[in-house]
PDB file of C-alpha atoms in Angstrom:
ATOM      1  CA  MET A 188     -12.881  -8.027 -17.307  1.00 63.00           C
ATOM      2  CA  ALA A 189     -11.037  -8.742 -14.079  1.00 76.00           C
ATOM      3  CA  SER A 190      -7.294  -8.997 -14.743  1.00 79.00           C
ATOM      4  CA  LEU A 191      -4.989 -10.065 -17.550  1.00 85.00           C
ATOM      5  CA  ILE A 192      -2.054 -11.334 -15.514  1.00 84.00           C
ATOM      6  CA  SER A 193       0.991 -11.805 -17.732  1.00 87.00           C
ATOM      7  CA  SER A 194       3.337 -13.139 -15.049  1.00 86.00           C
ATOM      8  CA  TYR A 195       3.309 -13.987 -11.371  1.00 88.00           C
ATOM      9  CA  GLY A 196       5.483 -15.867  -8.955  1.00 85.00           C
ATOM     10  CA  ILE A 197       6.802 -16.441  -5.499  1.00 73.00           C
ATOM     11  CA  VAL A 198      10.084 -14.723  -4.703  1.00 69.00           C
ATOM     12  CA  LYS A 199      12.346 -15.790  -1.839  1.00 66.00           C
ATOM     13  CA  SER A 200      13.627 -12.815   0.133  1.00 67.00           C
ATOM     14  CA  SER A 201      15.050 -12.196   3.582  1.00 66.00           C
ATOM     15  CA  SER A 202      11.429 -11.628   4.630  1.00 69.00           C
ATOM     16  CA  GLY A 203      10.353 -15.015   3.239  1.00 73.00           C
ATOM     17  CA  LYS A 204       8.245 -15.720   0.159  1.00 79.00           C
ATOM     18  CA  LEU A 205       6.633 -12.743  -1.567  1.00 78.00           C
ATOM     19  CA  CYS A 206       3.816 -13.014  -4.097  1.00 85.00           C
ATOM     20  CA  TYR A 207       4.019 -10.834  -7.233  1.00 86.00           C
ATOM     21  CA  GLU A 208       1.618 -10.138 -10.115  1.00 92.00           C
ATOM     22  CA  GLN A 209       2.295  -8.303 -13.373  1.00 93.00           C
ATOM     23  CA  GLU A 210      -0.112  -7.246 -16.137  1.00 94.00           C
ATOM     24  CA  GLY A 211      -0.925  -4.552 -18.669  1.00 94.00           C
ATOM     25  CA  ASN A 212       1.285  -3.011 -21.346  1.00 93.00           C
ATOM     26  CA  LYS A 213       4.973  -3.505 -20.605  1.00 91.00           C
ATOM     27  CA  ASP A 214       5.764  -0.577 -22.889  1.00 92.00           C
ATOM     28  CA  GLY A 215       3.348   1.723 -21.041  1.00 92.00           C
ATOM     29  CA  PRO A 216       3.961   3.931 -17.995  1.00 92.00           C
ATOM     30  CA  ALA A 217       5.130   1.857 -15.026  1.00 92.00           C
ATOM     31  CA  VAL A 218       2.866   1.670 -11.969  1.00 94.00           C
ATOM     32  CA  LEU A 219       3.800  -0.208  -8.790  1.00 92.00           C
ATOM     33  CA  PHE A 220       1.011  -0.811  -6.241  1.00 93.00           C
ATOM     34  CA  ILE A 221       1.665  -1.034  -2.487  1.00 91.00           C
ATOM     35  CA  HIS A 222      -1.249  -2.049  -0.256  1.00 92.00           C
ATOM     36  CA  GLY A 223      -1.743  -1.100   3.383  1.00 92.00           C
ATOM     37  CA  LEU A 224      -2.250  -2.909   6.673  1.00 92.00           C
ATOM     38  CA  GLY A 225      -4.821  -5.663   6.188  1.00 93.00           C
ATOM     39  CA  GLY A 226      -4.748  -5.360   2.399  1.00 93.00           C
ATOM     40  CA  THR A 227      -3.432  -7.473  -0.463  1.00 93.00           C
ATOM     41  CA  THR A 228      -2.848  -7.019  -4.165  1.00 92.00           C
ATOM     42  CA  ASN A 229      -6.655  -7.118  -4.437  1.00 94.00           C
ATOM     43  CA  THR A 230      -6.931  -3.733  -2.708  1.00 95.00           C
ATOM     44  CA  TYR A 231      -6.423  -2.367  -6.231  1.00 96.00           C
ATOM     45  CA  GLN A 232      -8.491  -4.962  -8.100  1.00 95.00           C
ATOM     46  CA  PRO A 233     -11.383  -2.498  -8.714  1.00 94.00           C
ATOM     47  CA  LEU A 234      -8.994  -0.312 -10.741  1.00 95.00           C
ATOM     48  CA  VAL A 235      -6.802  -2.610 -12.832  1.00 93.00           C
ATOM     49  CA  SER A 236      -9.213  -3.556 -15.607  1.00 92.00           C
ATOM     50  CA  SER A 237      -9.302   0.073 -16.764  1.00 92.00           C
ATOM     51  CA  LEU A 238      -5.528   0.554 -16.468  1.00 94.00           C
ATOM     52  CA  GLN A 239      -4.324  -2.018 -18.984  1.00 94.00           C
ATOM     53  CA  ASP A 240      -2.492   0.638 -21.018  1.00 94.00           C
ATOM     54  CA  PHE A 241      -0.065   0.886 -18.102  1.00 95.00           C
ATOM     55  CA  HIS A 242       2.597  -1.570 -16.949  1.00 94.00           C
ATOM     56  CA  LEU A 243       1.089  -2.774 -13.660  1.00 95.00           C
ATOM     57  CA  VAL A 244       2.986  -4.554 -10.891  1.00 92.00           C
ATOM     58  CA  ARG A 245       1.438  -5.579  -7.565  1.00 91.00           C
ATOM     59  CA  PHE A 246       2.744  -7.590  -4.616  1.00 88.00           C
ATOM     60  CA  ASP A 247       1.700  -8.753  -1.159  1.00 88.00           C
ATOM     61  CA  TRP A 248       3.706  -7.500   1.790  1.00 84.00           C
ATOM     62  CA  ALA A 249       5.546 -10.097   3.844  1.00 81.00           C
ATOM     63  CA  GLY A 250       2.987 -11.446   6.316  1.00 86.00           C
ATOM     64  CA  HIS A 251       0.007 -10.444   4.146  1.00 87.00           C
ATOM     65  CA  GLY A 252      -2.109 -12.183   1.527  1.00 86.00           C
ATOM     66  CA  ARG A 253      -0.263 -14.998  -0.239  1.00 89.00           C
ATOM     67  CA  SER A 254       3.193 -14.015   1.035  1.00 84.00           C
ATOM     68  CA  SER A 255       4.786 -15.821   3.955  1.00 82.00           C
ATOM     69  CA  VAL A 256       4.990 -14.521   7.509  1.00 85.00           C
ATOM     70  CA  PRO A 257       8.406 -13.236   8.628  1.00 81.00           C
ATOM     71  CA  GLN A 258       9.776 -13.632  12.146  1.00 79.00           C
ATOM     72  CA  LYS A 259      10.094  -9.887  12.586  1.00 76.00           C
ATOM     73  CA  THR A 260       9.602  -6.767  10.510  1.00 77.00           C
ATOM     74  CA  SER A 261       9.738  -2.978  10.652  1.00 76.00           C
ATOM     75  CA  ILE A 262       8.953  -0.059   8.378  1.00 74.00           C
ATOM     76  CA  ASP A 263      12.659   0.283   7.646  1.00 71.00           C
ATOM     77  CA  SER A 264      12.957  -3.422   6.850  1.00 66.00           C
ATOM     78  CA  TYR A 265      10.468  -3.076   4.008  1.00 66.00           C
ATOM     79  CA  VAL A 266      12.915  -0.614   2.470  1.00 65.00           C
ATOM     80  CA  GLU A 267      16.257  -1.993   3.673  1.00 55.00           C
ATOM     81  CA  ASP A 268      15.474  -5.595   2.720  1.00 46.00           C
ATOM     82  CA  ALA A 269      14.794  -4.339  -0.776  1.00 45.00           C
ATOM     83  CA  GLU A 270      18.460  -3.439  -1.172  1.00 41.00           C
ATOM     84  CA  GLY A 271      19.633  -7.040  -0.671  1.00 38.00           C
ATOM     85  CA  LYS A 272      19.643 -10.083  -2.914  1.00 39.00           C
ATOM     86  CA  CYS A 273      17.451 -13.149  -3.012  1.00 41.00           C
ATOM     87  CA  GLN A 274      16.884 -16.377  -4.822  1.00 41.00           C
ATOM     88  CA  SER A 275      13.691 -16.739  -6.791  1.00 42.00           C
ATOM     89  CA  THR A 276      11.248 -19.425  -7.789  1.00 38.00           C
ATOM     90  CA  LYS A 277       9.059 -19.737 -10.884  1.00 40.00           C
ATOM     91  CA  ALA A 278       9.649 -17.062 -13.507  1.00 39.00           C
ATOM     92  CA  ILE A 279      11.123 -14.248 -11.427  1.00 31.00           C
ATOM     93  CA  PRO A 280      14.923 -14.371 -10.952  1.00 31.00           C
ATOM     94  CA  GLU A 281      17.285 -12.465  -8.674  1.00 30.00           C
ATOM     95  CA  PRO A 282      17.783  -9.833  -7.369  1.00 28.00           C
ATOM     96  CA  CYS A 283      14.343  -9.256  -5.898  1.00 32.00           C
ATOM     97  CA  GLN A 284      13.214  -8.029  -2.528  1.00 42.00           C
ATOM     98  CA  GLN A 285      10.201  -5.914  -1.726  1.00 57.00           C
ATOM     99  CA  MET A 286       9.836  -2.388  -3.149  1.00 67.00           C
ATOM    100  CA  ALA A 287      13.177  -1.250  -4.518  1.00 66.00           C
ATOM    101  CA  ALA A 288      14.001  -4.683  -5.897  1.00 64.00           C
ATOM    102  CA  VAL A 289      10.659  -4.922  -7.687  1.00 69.00           C
ATOM    103  CA  ILE A 290      11.315  -1.571  -9.334  1.00 75.00           C
ATOM    104  CA  LYS A 291      14.820  -2.679 -10.311  1.00 72.00           C
ATOM    105  CA  TYR A 292      13.846  -6.156 -11.482  1.00 69.00           C
ATOM    106  CA  PHE A 293      11.030  -4.992 -13.737  1.00 76.00           C
ATOM    107  CA  ASP A 294      13.165  -2.030 -14.843  1.00 79.00           C
ATOM    108  CA  LEU A 295      10.325   0.360 -14.021  1.00 80.00           C
ATOM    109  CA  LYS A 296      11.586   3.616 -15.491  1.00 82.00           C
ATOM    110  CA  ASP A 297       9.945   6.859 -14.343  1.00 84.00           C
ATOM    111  CA  ALA A 298       7.897   4.717 -11.957  1.00 88.00           C
ATOM    112  CA  THR A 299       4.688   5.843 -10.312  1.00 93.00           C
ATOM    113  CA  VAL A 300       4.192   4.196  -6.921  1.00 93.00           C
ATOM    114  CA  VAL A 301       0.577   3.919  -5.735  1.00 95.00           C
ATOM    115  CA  GLU A 302       0.115   3.298  -2.013  1.00 95.00           C
ATOM    116  CA  HIS A 303      -2.586   2.964   0.589  1.00 97.00           C
ATOM    117  CA  SER A 304      -2.449   3.861   4.290  1.00 96.00           C
ATOM    118  CA  LEU A 305       0.616   2.372   5.988  1.00 93.00           C
ATOM    119  CA  GLY A 306       1.989   1.511   2.540  1.00 91.00           C
ATOM    120  CA  CYS A 307       2.330   5.260   2.021  1.00 94.00           C
ATOM    121  CA  LEU A 308       4.777   5.489   4.923  1.00 93.00           C
ATOM    122  CA  VAL A 309       6.860   2.681   3.437  1.00 89.00           C
ATOM    123  CA  ALA A 310       6.872   4.298  -0.010  1.00 91.00           C
ATOM    124  CA  MET A 311       7.691   7.763   1.310  1.00 93.00           C
ATOM    125  CA  THR A 312      10.595   6.278   3.251  1.00 90.00           C
ATOM    126  CA  LEU A 313      11.903   4.706   0.051  1.00 87.00           C
ATOM    127  CA  ALA A 314      11.340   7.957  -1.853  1.00 90.00           C
ATOM    128  CA  ALA A 315      13.442   9.803   0.723  1.00 90.00           C
ATOM    129  CA  LYS A 316      16.245   7.215   0.713  1.00 85.00           C
ATOM    130  CA  GLN A 317      16.399   6.441  -3.021  1.00 83.00           C
ATOM    131  CA  ALA A 318      14.781   9.333  -4.839  1.00 83.00           C
ATOM    132  CA  SER A 319      16.042   8.148  -8.222  1.00 83.00           C
ATOM    133  CA  LEU A 320      13.946   4.966  -8.107  1.00 81.00           C
ATOM    134  CA  LEU A 321      10.599   6.698  -8.563  1.00 84.00           C
ATOM    135  CA  SER A 322       9.191   9.945  -9.873  1.00 88.00           C
ATOM    136  CA  ARG A 323       5.581   9.999  -8.642  1.00 94.00           C
ATOM    137  CA  LEU A 324       3.750   9.061  -5.467  1.00 96.00           C
ATOM    138  CA  ILE A 325      -0.020   8.559  -5.315  1.00 97.00           C
ATOM    139  CA  LEU A 326      -0.931   8.369  -1.638  1.00 98.00           C
ATOM    140  CA  TYR A 327      -4.402   7.064  -0.764  1.00 98.00           C
ATOM    141  CA  GLY A 328      -4.906   7.925   2.910  1.00 98.00           C
ATOM    142  CA  PRO A 329      -1.271   8.423   3.981  1.00 98.00           C
ATOM    143  CA  VAL A 330      -0.192   8.117   7.604  1.00 96.00           C
ATOM    144  CA  LYS A 331       2.830   9.275   9.558  1.00 95.00           C
ATOM    145  CA  SER A 332       4.527   8.003  12.686  1.00 94.00           C
ATOM    146  CA  LEU A 333       2.383   7.822  15.812  1.00 93.00           C
ATOM    147  CA  PRO A 334       2.493   9.784  19.078  1.00 93.00           C
ATOM    148  CA  GLN A 335       3.189   7.727  22.208  1.00 95.00           C
ATOM    149  CA  ALA A 336      -0.497   7.015  22.866  1.00 95.00           C
ATOM    150  CA  GLY A 337      -0.876   5.722  19.331  1.00 93.00           C
ATOM    151  CA  ARG A 338       2.230   3.549  19.679  1.00 95.00           C
ATOM    152  CA  ASP A 339       0.831   2.007  22.843  1.00 96.00           C
ATOM    153  CA  GLY A 340      -2.492   1.443  21.086  1.00 95.00           C
ATOM    154  CA  ALA A 341      -0.786  -0.282  18.143  1.00 94.00           C
ATOM    155  CA  LYS A 342       1.031  -2.640  20.508  1.00 96.00           C
ATOM    156  CA  GLY A 343      -2.261  -3.380  22.229  1.00 95.00           C
ATOM    157  CA  ARG A 344      -3.939  -4.237  18.944  1.00 94.00           C
ATOM    158  CA  ALA A 345      -1.066  -6.567  18.071  1.00 94.00           C
ATOM    159  CA  GLU A 346      -1.580  -8.366  21.368  1.00 95.00           C
ATOM    160  CA  ASN A 347      -5.341  -8.566  20.841  1.00 94.00           C
ATOM    161  CA  VAL A 348      -5.105 -10.078  17.383  1.00 95.00           C
ATOM    162  CA  ARG A 349      -2.548 -12.609  18.575  1.00 95.00           C
ATOM    163  CA  LYS A 350      -4.938 -13.708  21.321  1.00 94.00           C
ATOM    164  CA  GLY A 351      -8.233 -13.591  19.458  1.00 93.00           C
ATOM    165  CA  GLY A 352      -7.391 -13.951  15.779  1.00 94.00           C
ATOM    166  CA  MET A 353      -8.536 -11.845  12.824  1.00 93.00           C
ATOM    167  CA  ALA A 354     -12.255 -12.459  13.329  1.00 88.00           C
ATOM    168  CA  THR A 355     -12.171 -10.511  16.584  1.00 85.00           C
ATOM    169  CA  MET A 356     -10.474  -7.579  14.864  1.00 89.00           C
ATOM    170  CA  ALA A 357     -12.207  -7.451  11.484  1.00 93.00           C
ATOM    171  CA  ASP A 358     -15.528  -5.866  12.427  1.00 93.00           C
ATOM    172  CA  THR A 359     -13.885  -3.171  14.535  1.00 93.00           C
ATOM    173  CA  VAL A 360     -11.591  -2.253  11.643  1.00 94.00           C
ATOM    174  CA  ILE A 361     -14.476  -2.307   9.159  1.00 95.00           C
ATOM    175  CA  GLY A 362     -16.580  -0.024  11.339  1.00 95.00           C
ATOM    176  CA  ASN A 363     -13.741   2.468  11.592  1.00 95.00           C
ATOM    177  CA  ALA A 364     -12.513   2.255   7.997  1.00 96.00           C
ATOM    178  CA  PHE A 365     -15.646   2.693   5.884  1.00 98.00           C
ATOM    179  CA  ALA A 366     -17.835   5.771   5.579  1.00 98.00           C
ATOM    180  CA  ALA A 367     -21.308   5.639   7.124  1.00 98.00           C
ATOM    181  CA  GLY A 368     -22.997   5.501   3.710  1.00 98.00           C
ATOM    182  CA  THR A 369     -20.801   2.604   2.622  1.00 98.00           C
ATOM    183  CA  LEU A 370     -21.640   0.629   5.751  1.00 98.00           C
ATOM    184  CA  LYS A 371     -25.353   1.258   5.273  1.00 97.00           C
ATOM    185  CA  ASP A 372     -25.876   0.962   1.523  1.00 97.00           C
ATOM    186  CA  ARG A 373     -23.014  -1.077   0.041  1.00 97.00           C
ATOM    187  CA  PRO A 374     -22.928  -4.494   1.719  1.00 97.00           C
ATOM    188  CA  LYS A 375     -20.889  -6.079  -1.102  1.00 97.00           C
ATOM    189  CA  THR A 376     -18.091  -3.548  -0.647  1.00 97.00           C
ATOM    190  CA  VAL A 377     -18.157  -4.092   3.114  1.00 97.00           C
ATOM    191  CA  ALA A 378     -18.094  -7.867   2.603  1.00 97.00           C
ATOM    192  CA  PHE A 379     -15.053  -7.575   0.315  1.00 96.00           C
ATOM    193  CA  GLY A 380     -13.202  -5.459   2.880  1.00 96.00           C
ATOM    194  CA  ARG A 381     -14.079  -7.915   5.633  1.00 96.00           C
ATOM    195  CA  GLU A 382     -12.842 -10.824   3.510  1.00 95.00           C
ATOM    196  CA  LEU A 383      -9.501  -9.071   2.952  1.00 95.00           C
ATOM    197  CA  LEU A 384      -9.103  -8.775   6.707  1.00 95.00           C
ATOM    198  CA  CYS A 385     -10.366 -12.206   7.731  1.00 94.00           C
ATOM    199  CA  ARG A 386      -8.060 -13.943   5.254  1.00 91.00           C
ATOM    200  CA  GLN A 387      -4.954 -12.366   6.803  1.00 94.00           C
ATOM    201  CA  ASP A 388      -2.593 -14.349   8.979  1.00 94.00           C
ATOM    202  CA  ALA A 389      -3.042 -13.062  12.541  1.00 95.00           C
ATOM    203  CA  GLU A 390       0.681 -13.080  13.288  1.00 94.00           C
ATOM    204  CA  GLY A 391       1.522 -11.270  10.057  1.00 93.00           C
ATOM    205  CA  TYR A 392      -1.086  -8.645  10.886  1.00 94.00           C
ATOM    206  CA  ALA A 393       0.231  -8.269  14.441  1.00 94.00           C
ATOM    207  CA  LEU A 394       3.798  -7.805  13.233  1.00 92.00           C
ATOM    208  CA  VAL A 395       2.803  -4.828  11.095  1.00 91.00           C
ATOM    209  CA  PHE A 396       1.142  -3.170  14.111  1.00 93.00           C
ATOM    210  CA  LEU A 397       4.415  -3.607  15.986  1.00 93.00           C
ATOM    211  CA  ALA A 398       6.294  -2.120  13.035  1.00 90.00           C
ATOM    212  CA  LEU A 399       3.920   0.846  13.057  1.00 92.00           C
ATOM    213  CA  ALA A 400       4.501   1.298  16.798  1.00 93.00           C
ATOM    214  CA  GLU A 401       8.237   1.697  16.163  1.00 91.00           C
ATOM    215  CA  SER A 402       7.968   3.699  12.942  1.00 91.00           C
ATOM    216  CA  LYS A 403       9.603   7.041  12.195  1.00 92.00           C
ATOM    217  CA  ASP A 404       8.688   9.735   9.712  1.00 94.00           C
ATOM    218  CA  PRO A 405      10.690   9.901   6.489  1.00 94.00           C
ATOM    219  CA  ASP A 406      13.058  12.749   5.768  1.00 94.00           C
ATOM    220  CA  TRP A 407      10.394  14.931   4.201  1.00 96.00           C
ATOM    221  CA  SER A 408      12.910  17.285   2.604  1.00 95.00           C
ATOM    222  CA  ALA A 409      14.568  14.404   0.723  1.00 94.00           C
ATOM    223  CA  ILE A 410      11.362  13.393  -1.086  1.00 95.00           C
ATOM    224  CA  LYS A 411      11.476  14.813  -4.614  1.00 93.00           C
ATOM    225  CA  ALA A 412       8.674  12.856  -6.268  1.00 94.00           C
ATOM    226  CA  GLN A 413       5.626  14.588  -7.689  1.00 95.00           C
ATOM    227  CA  THR A 414       2.915  13.661  -5.172  1.00 97.00           C
ATOM    228  CA  THR A 415      -0.856  13.258  -5.180  1.00 97.00           C
ATOM    229  CA  ILE A 416      -2.546  12.853  -1.792  1.00 98.00           C
ATOM    230  CA  ILE A 417      -6.096  11.493  -1.545  1.00 98.00           C
ATOM    231  CA  SER A 418      -8.232  11.661   1.583  1.00 97.00           C
ATOM    232  CA  GLY A 419     -11.864  10.823   2.265  1.00 98.00           C
ATOM    233  CA  SER A 420     -14.181  13.322   3.907  1.00 98.00           C
ATOM    234  CA  GLU A 421     -15.096  10.593   6.445  1.00 98.00           C
ATOM    235  CA  ASP A 422     -11.609   9.113   6.771  1.00 98.00           C
ATOM    236  CA  LYS A 423     -10.923   8.584  10.486  1.00 96.00           C
ATOM    237  CA  VAL A 424      -7.427   7.189   9.942  1.00 96.00           C
ATOM    238  CA  SER A 425      -5.964   9.639   7.440  1.00 97.00           C
ATOM    239  CA  THR A 426      -8.196  12.623   8.031  1.00 97.00           C
ATOM    240  CA  PRO A 427      -8.327  15.553   5.611  1.00 97.00           C
ATOM    241  CA  ALA A 428      -6.486  17.562   8.276  1.00 97.00           C
ATOM    242  CA  LEU A 429      -3.667  15.004   8.473  1.00 97.00           C
ATOM    243  CA  CYS A 430      -3.413  14.878   4.677  1.00 97.00           C
ATOM    244  CA  LYS A 431      -3.074  18.657   4.636  1.00 97.00           C
ATOM    245  CA  ILE A 432      -0.241  18.450   7.169  1.00 97.00           C
ATOM    246  CA  ILE A 433       1.590  15.846   5.067  1.00 97.00           C
ATOM    247  CA  ALA A 434       1.086  18.020   1.981  1.00 96.00           C
ATOM    248  CA  GLU A 435       2.681  20.926   3.856  1.00 96.00           C
ATOM    249  CA  PHE A 436       5.666  18.735   4.795  1.00 96.00           C
ATOM    250  CA  LEU A 437       6.078  18.031   1.057  1.00 94.00           C
ATOM    251  CA  GLY A 438       5.520  21.649   0.054  1.00 86.00           C
ATOM    252  CA  HIS A 439       8.998  21.856  -1.476  1.00 86.00           C
ATOM    253  CA  THR A 440       7.838  19.555  -4.298  1.00 86.00           C
ATOM    254  CA  THR A 441       4.708  19.406  -6.479  1.00 89.00           C
ATOM    255  CA  VAL A 442       1.709  18.247  -4.417  1.00 94.00           C
ATOM    256  CA  ASN A 443      -1.916  17.772  -5.478  1.00 95.00           C
ATOM    257  CA  LEU A 444      -4.362  17.325  -2.584  1.00 96.00           C
ATOM    258  CA  VAL A 445      -7.727  15.658  -3.313  1.00 97.00           C
ATOM    259  CA  THR A 446     -10.649  14.798  -1.009  1.00 97.00           C
ATOM    260  CA  PHE A 447     -13.356  12.277  -1.944  1.00 98.00           C
ATOM    261  CA  GLU A 448     -16.726  13.199  -0.455  1.00 98.00           C
ATOM    262  CA  GLY A 449     -18.617  10.476   1.423  1.00 98.00           C
ATOM    263  CA  VAL A 450     -15.580   8.166   1.483  1.00 98.00           C
ATOM    264  CA  GLY A 451     -13.770   6.645   4.448  1.00 98.00           C
ATOM    265  CA  HIS A 452     -10.301   5.108   4.512  1.00 98.00           C
ATOM    266  CA  TRP A 453     -10.600   2.498   1.740  1.00 97.00           C
ATOM    267  CA  HIS A 454     -10.742   4.851  -1.218  1.00 97.00           C
ATOM    268  CA  THR A 455     -10.180   2.316  -3.992  1.00 97.00           C
ATOM    269  CA  LEU A 456     -13.048   0.167  -2.712  1.00 97.00           C
ATOM    270  CA  GLU A 457     -15.471   2.968  -1.839  1.00 98.00           C
ATOM    271  CA  ASN A 458     -14.918   5.158  -4.910  1.00 97.00           C
ATOM    272  CA  SER A 459     -13.062   3.168  -7.541  1.00 96.00           C
ATOM    273  CA  SER A 460     -14.099   5.424 -10.447  1.00 96.00           C
ATOM    274  CA  GLU A 461     -12.620   8.589  -8.886  1.00 97.00           C
ATOM    275  CA  SER A 462      -9.599   6.626  -7.647  1.00 97.00           C
ATOM    276  CA  GLU A 463      -8.996   5.517 -11.221  1.00 96.00           C
ATOM    277  CA  LYS A 464      -9.329   9.062 -12.598  1.00 96.00           C
ATOM    278  CA  VAL A 465      -6.922  10.534 -10.063  1.00 96.00           C
ATOM    279  CA  LEU A 466      -4.382   7.802 -10.781  1.00 96.00           C
ATOM    280  CA  LYS A 467      -4.587   8.231 -14.563  1.00 95.00           C
ATOM    281  CA  ASN A 468      -4.270  12.009 -14.344  1.00 93.00           C
ATOM    282  CA  ALA A 469      -1.250  11.758 -12.052  1.00 93.00           C
ATOM    283  CA  VAL A 470       0.562   9.207 -14.229  1.00 91.00           C
ATOM    284  CA  LYS A 471      -0.030  11.240 -17.383  1.00 85.00           C
ATOM    285  CA  SER A 472       0.940  14.589 -15.845  1.00 80.00           C
TER     286      SER A 472
END
């Protein structure tokens, strides 16, 4: 089984048109999925068939996947835009804008928010600003704001993708994101990751790099959600050391730190079975 989508639609927001998908048991525990840079709702496709007891909601960031490309964006805008109002199309009415609005629209009580990479920074920012909207965070490969060298590098990558398109960027990202064993022995997984990247709009991808370059850390002390942090032993983006630092920043709340052996930065693609187990355990805890 792939998915059992019960509703989907395009929602008009200040960021443009956002694509949403909903499936699973509406009476079950609520789970909202947030993908990372270069991802889409399909970042979590390897997990959803075994999670149908939960109420599952996924969406594409503005500028990613099937959502439209905004003129400008920032990490804060992903949160701040969510507090506004919008007009909808298809079956999803107002008010609806990115994260907070999705939680409010679907009335996701006691929501668990599952994030990957840069999506973790967005979700942690929301968790710090509106703690009452969610109770659990599951962070696959979280990141924090960059030092100056990293900010300059992010701006450079935005410029490169604008000049050369996604094809020039995809193989570099793939080589850095996957573990060595994945690159060698799992060509289908690598092909899926490459397809996610190559199907992105170059401008939408560049805008997120610029948002990352200007990002700030959340107010760690304001985050109250029970948190699970997942790293990969070969993760070059969100290293086990970085995950430990983030766990220490969140030490005032309940934190579970997990490391997948032989996994790089795309945990849900490289080890979907363990990703599923960690998610289920966190939601049920």
